[in-house]
Short mmCIF file of C-alpha atoms in Angstrom, two decimals:
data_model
loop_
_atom_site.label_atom_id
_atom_site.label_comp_id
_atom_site.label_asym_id
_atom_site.label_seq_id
_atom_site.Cartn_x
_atom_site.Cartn_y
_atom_site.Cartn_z
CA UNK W 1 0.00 0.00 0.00
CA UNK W 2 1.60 3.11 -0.86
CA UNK W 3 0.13 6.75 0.59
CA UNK W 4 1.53 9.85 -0.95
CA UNK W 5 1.51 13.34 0.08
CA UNK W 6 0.32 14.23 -3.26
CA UNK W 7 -3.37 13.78 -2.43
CA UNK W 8 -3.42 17.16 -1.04
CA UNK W 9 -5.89 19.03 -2.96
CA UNK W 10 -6.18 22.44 -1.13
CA UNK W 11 -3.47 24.77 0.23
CA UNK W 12 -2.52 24.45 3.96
CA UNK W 13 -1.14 27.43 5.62
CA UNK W 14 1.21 27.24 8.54
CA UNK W 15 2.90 29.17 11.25
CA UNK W 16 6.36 27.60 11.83
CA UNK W 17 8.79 30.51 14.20
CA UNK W 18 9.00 33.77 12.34
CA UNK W 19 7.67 32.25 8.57
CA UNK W 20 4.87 31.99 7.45
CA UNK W 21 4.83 28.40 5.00
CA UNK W 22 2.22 26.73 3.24
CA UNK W 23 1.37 24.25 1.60
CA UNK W 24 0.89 23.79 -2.06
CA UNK W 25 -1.34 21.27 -4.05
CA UNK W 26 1.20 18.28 -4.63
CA UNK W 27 2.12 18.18 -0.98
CA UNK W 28 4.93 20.96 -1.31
CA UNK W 29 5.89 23.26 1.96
CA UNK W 30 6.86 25.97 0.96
CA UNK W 31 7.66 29.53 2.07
CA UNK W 32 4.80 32.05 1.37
CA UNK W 33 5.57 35.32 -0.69
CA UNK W 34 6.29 38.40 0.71
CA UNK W 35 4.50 40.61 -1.56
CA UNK W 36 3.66 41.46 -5.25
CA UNK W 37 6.46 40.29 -7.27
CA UNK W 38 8.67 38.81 -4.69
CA UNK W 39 9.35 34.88 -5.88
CA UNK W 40 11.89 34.05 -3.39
CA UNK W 41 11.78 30.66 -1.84
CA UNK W 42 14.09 28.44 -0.03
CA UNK W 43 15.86 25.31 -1.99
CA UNK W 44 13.22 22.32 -1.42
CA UNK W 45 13.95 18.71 -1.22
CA UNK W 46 11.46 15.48 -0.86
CA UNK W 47 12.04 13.10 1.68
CA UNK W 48 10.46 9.30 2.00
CA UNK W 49 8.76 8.51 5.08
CA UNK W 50 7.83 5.43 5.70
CA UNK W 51 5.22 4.21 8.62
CA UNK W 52 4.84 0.71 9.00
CA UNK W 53 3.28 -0.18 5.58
CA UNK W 54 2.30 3.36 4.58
CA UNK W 55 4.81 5.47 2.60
CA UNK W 56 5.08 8.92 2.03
CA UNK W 57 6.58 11.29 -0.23
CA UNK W 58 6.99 14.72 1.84
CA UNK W 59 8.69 18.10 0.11
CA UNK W 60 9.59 20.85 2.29
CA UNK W 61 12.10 23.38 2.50
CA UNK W 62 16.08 21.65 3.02
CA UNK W 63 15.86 24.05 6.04
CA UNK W 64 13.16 23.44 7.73
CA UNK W 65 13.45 21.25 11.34
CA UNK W 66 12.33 17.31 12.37
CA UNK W 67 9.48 19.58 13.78
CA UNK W 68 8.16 21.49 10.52
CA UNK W 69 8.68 17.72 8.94
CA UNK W 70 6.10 16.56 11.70
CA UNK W 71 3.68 18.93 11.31
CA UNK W 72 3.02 18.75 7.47
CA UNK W 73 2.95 14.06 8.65
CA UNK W 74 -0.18 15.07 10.87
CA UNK W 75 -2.16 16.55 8.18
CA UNK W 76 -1.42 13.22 6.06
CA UNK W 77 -0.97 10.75 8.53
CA UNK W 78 -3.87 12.03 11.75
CA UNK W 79 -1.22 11.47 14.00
CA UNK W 80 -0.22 14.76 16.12
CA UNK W 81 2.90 16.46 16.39
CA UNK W 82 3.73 15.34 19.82
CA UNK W 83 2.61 11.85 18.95
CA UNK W 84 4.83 11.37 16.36
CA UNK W 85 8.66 10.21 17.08
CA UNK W 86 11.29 10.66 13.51
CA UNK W 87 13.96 8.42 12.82
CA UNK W 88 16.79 9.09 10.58
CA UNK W 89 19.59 6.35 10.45
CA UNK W 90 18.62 4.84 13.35
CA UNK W 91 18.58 7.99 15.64
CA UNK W 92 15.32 9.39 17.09
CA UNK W 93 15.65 12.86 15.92
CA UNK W 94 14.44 16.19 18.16
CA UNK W 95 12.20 18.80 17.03
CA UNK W 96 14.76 21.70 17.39
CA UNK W 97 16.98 19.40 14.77
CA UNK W 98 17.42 20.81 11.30
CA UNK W 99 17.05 18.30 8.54
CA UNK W 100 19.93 19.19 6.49
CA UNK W 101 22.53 19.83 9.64
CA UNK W 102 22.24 16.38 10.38
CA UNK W 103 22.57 15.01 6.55
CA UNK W 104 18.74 14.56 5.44
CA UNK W 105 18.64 15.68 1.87
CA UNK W 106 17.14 15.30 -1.31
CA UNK W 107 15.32 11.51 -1.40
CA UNK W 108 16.34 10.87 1.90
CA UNK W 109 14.73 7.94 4.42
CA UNK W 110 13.22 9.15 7.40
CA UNK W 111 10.99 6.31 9.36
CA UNK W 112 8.21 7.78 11.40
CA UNK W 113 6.39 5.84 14.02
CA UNK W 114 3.52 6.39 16.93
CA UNK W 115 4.87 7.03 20.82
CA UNK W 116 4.38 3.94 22.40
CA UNK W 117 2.44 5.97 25.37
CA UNK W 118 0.09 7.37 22.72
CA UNK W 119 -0.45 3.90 21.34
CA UNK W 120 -1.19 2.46 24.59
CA UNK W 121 -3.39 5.77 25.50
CA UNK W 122 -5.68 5.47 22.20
CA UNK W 123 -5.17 1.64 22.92
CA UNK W 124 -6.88 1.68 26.70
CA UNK W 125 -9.39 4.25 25.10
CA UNK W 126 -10.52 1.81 22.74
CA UNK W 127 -10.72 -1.02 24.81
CA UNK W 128 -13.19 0.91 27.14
CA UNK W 129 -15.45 1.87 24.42
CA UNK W 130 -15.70 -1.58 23.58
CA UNK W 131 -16.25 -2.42 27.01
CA UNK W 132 -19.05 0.11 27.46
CA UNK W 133 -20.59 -0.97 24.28
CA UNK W 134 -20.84 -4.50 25.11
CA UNK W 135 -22.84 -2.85 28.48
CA UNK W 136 -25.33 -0.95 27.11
CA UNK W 137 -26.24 -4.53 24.64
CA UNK W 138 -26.10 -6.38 27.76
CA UNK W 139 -28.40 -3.98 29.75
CA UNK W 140 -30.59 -3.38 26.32
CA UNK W 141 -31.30 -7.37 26.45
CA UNK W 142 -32.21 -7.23 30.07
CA UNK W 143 -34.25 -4.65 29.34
CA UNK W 144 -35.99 -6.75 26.87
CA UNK W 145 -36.68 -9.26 28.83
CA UNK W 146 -38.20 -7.13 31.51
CA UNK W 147 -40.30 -5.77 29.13
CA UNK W 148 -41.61 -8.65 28.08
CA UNK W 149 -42.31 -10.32 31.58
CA UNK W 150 -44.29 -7.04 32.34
CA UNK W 151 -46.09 -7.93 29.67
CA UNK W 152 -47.28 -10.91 31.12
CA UNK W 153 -48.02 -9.27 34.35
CA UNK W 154 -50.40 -6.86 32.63
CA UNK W 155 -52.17 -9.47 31.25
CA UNK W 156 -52.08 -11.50 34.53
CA UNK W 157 -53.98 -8.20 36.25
CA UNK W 158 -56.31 -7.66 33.53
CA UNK W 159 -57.61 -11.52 33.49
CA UNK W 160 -57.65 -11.35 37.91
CA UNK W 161 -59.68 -7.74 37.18
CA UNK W 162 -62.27 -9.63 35.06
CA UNK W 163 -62.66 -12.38 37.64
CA UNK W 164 -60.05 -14.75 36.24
CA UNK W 165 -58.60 -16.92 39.25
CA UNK W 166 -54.84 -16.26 39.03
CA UNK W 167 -52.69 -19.47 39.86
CA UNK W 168 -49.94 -18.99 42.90
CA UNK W 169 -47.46 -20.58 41.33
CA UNK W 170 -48.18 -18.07 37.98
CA UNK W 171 -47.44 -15.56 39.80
CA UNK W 172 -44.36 -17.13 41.90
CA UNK W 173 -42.75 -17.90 38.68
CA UNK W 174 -43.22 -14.27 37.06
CA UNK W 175 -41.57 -13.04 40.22
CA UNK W 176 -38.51 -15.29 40.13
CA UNK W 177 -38.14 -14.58 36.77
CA UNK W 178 -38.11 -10.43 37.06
CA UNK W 179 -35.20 -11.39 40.32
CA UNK W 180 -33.11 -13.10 37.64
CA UNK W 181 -33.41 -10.21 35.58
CA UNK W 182 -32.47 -8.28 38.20
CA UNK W 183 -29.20 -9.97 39.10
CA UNK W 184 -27.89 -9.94 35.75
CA UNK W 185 -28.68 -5.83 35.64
CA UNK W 186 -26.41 -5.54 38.55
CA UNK W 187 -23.76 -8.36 37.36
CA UNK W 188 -23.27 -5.97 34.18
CA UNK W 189 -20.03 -4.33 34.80
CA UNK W 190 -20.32 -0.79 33.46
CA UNK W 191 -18.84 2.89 33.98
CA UNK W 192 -19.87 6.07 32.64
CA UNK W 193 -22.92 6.10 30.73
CA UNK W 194 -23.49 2.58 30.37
CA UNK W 195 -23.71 2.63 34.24
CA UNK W 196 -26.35 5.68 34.69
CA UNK W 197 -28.21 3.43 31.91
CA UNK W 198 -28.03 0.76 34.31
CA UNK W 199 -28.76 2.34 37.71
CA UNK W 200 -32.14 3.93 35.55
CA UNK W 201 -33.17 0.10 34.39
CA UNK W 202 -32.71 -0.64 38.48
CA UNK W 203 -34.98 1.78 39.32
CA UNK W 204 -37.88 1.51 37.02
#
């Protein structure tokens, strides 16, 4: 699978120290004119990234820093600045670094890959949505069981209204049946939402 920069289709502006760069259709940083008729612009080189099985072809200014680098990757790759972490022959490279004072040039290899502490942040993140997803099923099936058994004592009132003898046991059996849906409400392990959801079913 290969991902190029070049899928940029609108011009990106950005702030990096004192200049003001942007970013051209094609992927290309560059710096932005001063005025009318001024078409000075710094010597530009394109430089390979590679993440995992994605690859990307990034131009930008020779002079620009491992930071300027990282903020044109988050507009192609999602990942933030400070969630990003630049190698460049084998050495994890600092912000504050400039690309060509420590040999990147034209068609050079820079690997880029996620901080392991963001990884395992969006990681935990992820697994708690899950787990609060599988909560609220869990307490919509109880739910619908409840629902259904009150169904049944509707019915069970109406018939004992209109004179209808109502069995003991019936009714024992309806009972025991609304306690097991009880239990398994308050077996559901939930947080957040899922467990207001739950405390609400409890109550009703």
């Amino acid at each position: 699978m290969r991902k190029s920069a070049s899928k940029s289709t609108e011009t990106r502006e950005f702030n990096y120290r004192e200049i003001d760069w942007e970013l051209r259709p094609g992927g290309m940083l560059v710096q932005k004119m001063g005025g009318v008729g001024d078409g000075s612009s710094r010597p530009m080189i394109k430089i390979k990234v590679s993440h995992g099985l994605c690859h990307y072809d990034i131009a930008v200014p020779a002079q620009s820093t491992f930071g300027d680098l990282k903020k044109v990757l988050a507009h192609e790759t999602g990942l933030e600045s400070k969630e990003q972490r630049l190698l460049f022959k084998g050495k994890e490279k600092e912000d504050d670094e400039y690309l060509h004072m420590v040999g990147v040039s034209d068609m050079s290899k820079v690997i880029l890959f996620e901080d392991p502490a963001s990884k395992a942040r969006k990681l935990e993140e992820m697994k708690r949505n899950q787990d609060s997803l599988k909560a609220y099923e869990a307490v919509a099936r109880v739910r619908a069981e409840v629902d259904g058994l009150c169904e049944k004592a509707v019915a069970l009132e109406t018939n004992f209204r209109g004179g209808t003898k109502i069995a003991e046991k019936e009714l024992s059996v309806l009972i025991e049946l609304l306690m097991i849906q009880l239990l398994k409400l308050d077996s559901i392990e939930a947080d957040g939402q899922a467990k207001v959801q739950r405390k609400i079913e409890v109550n009703l």
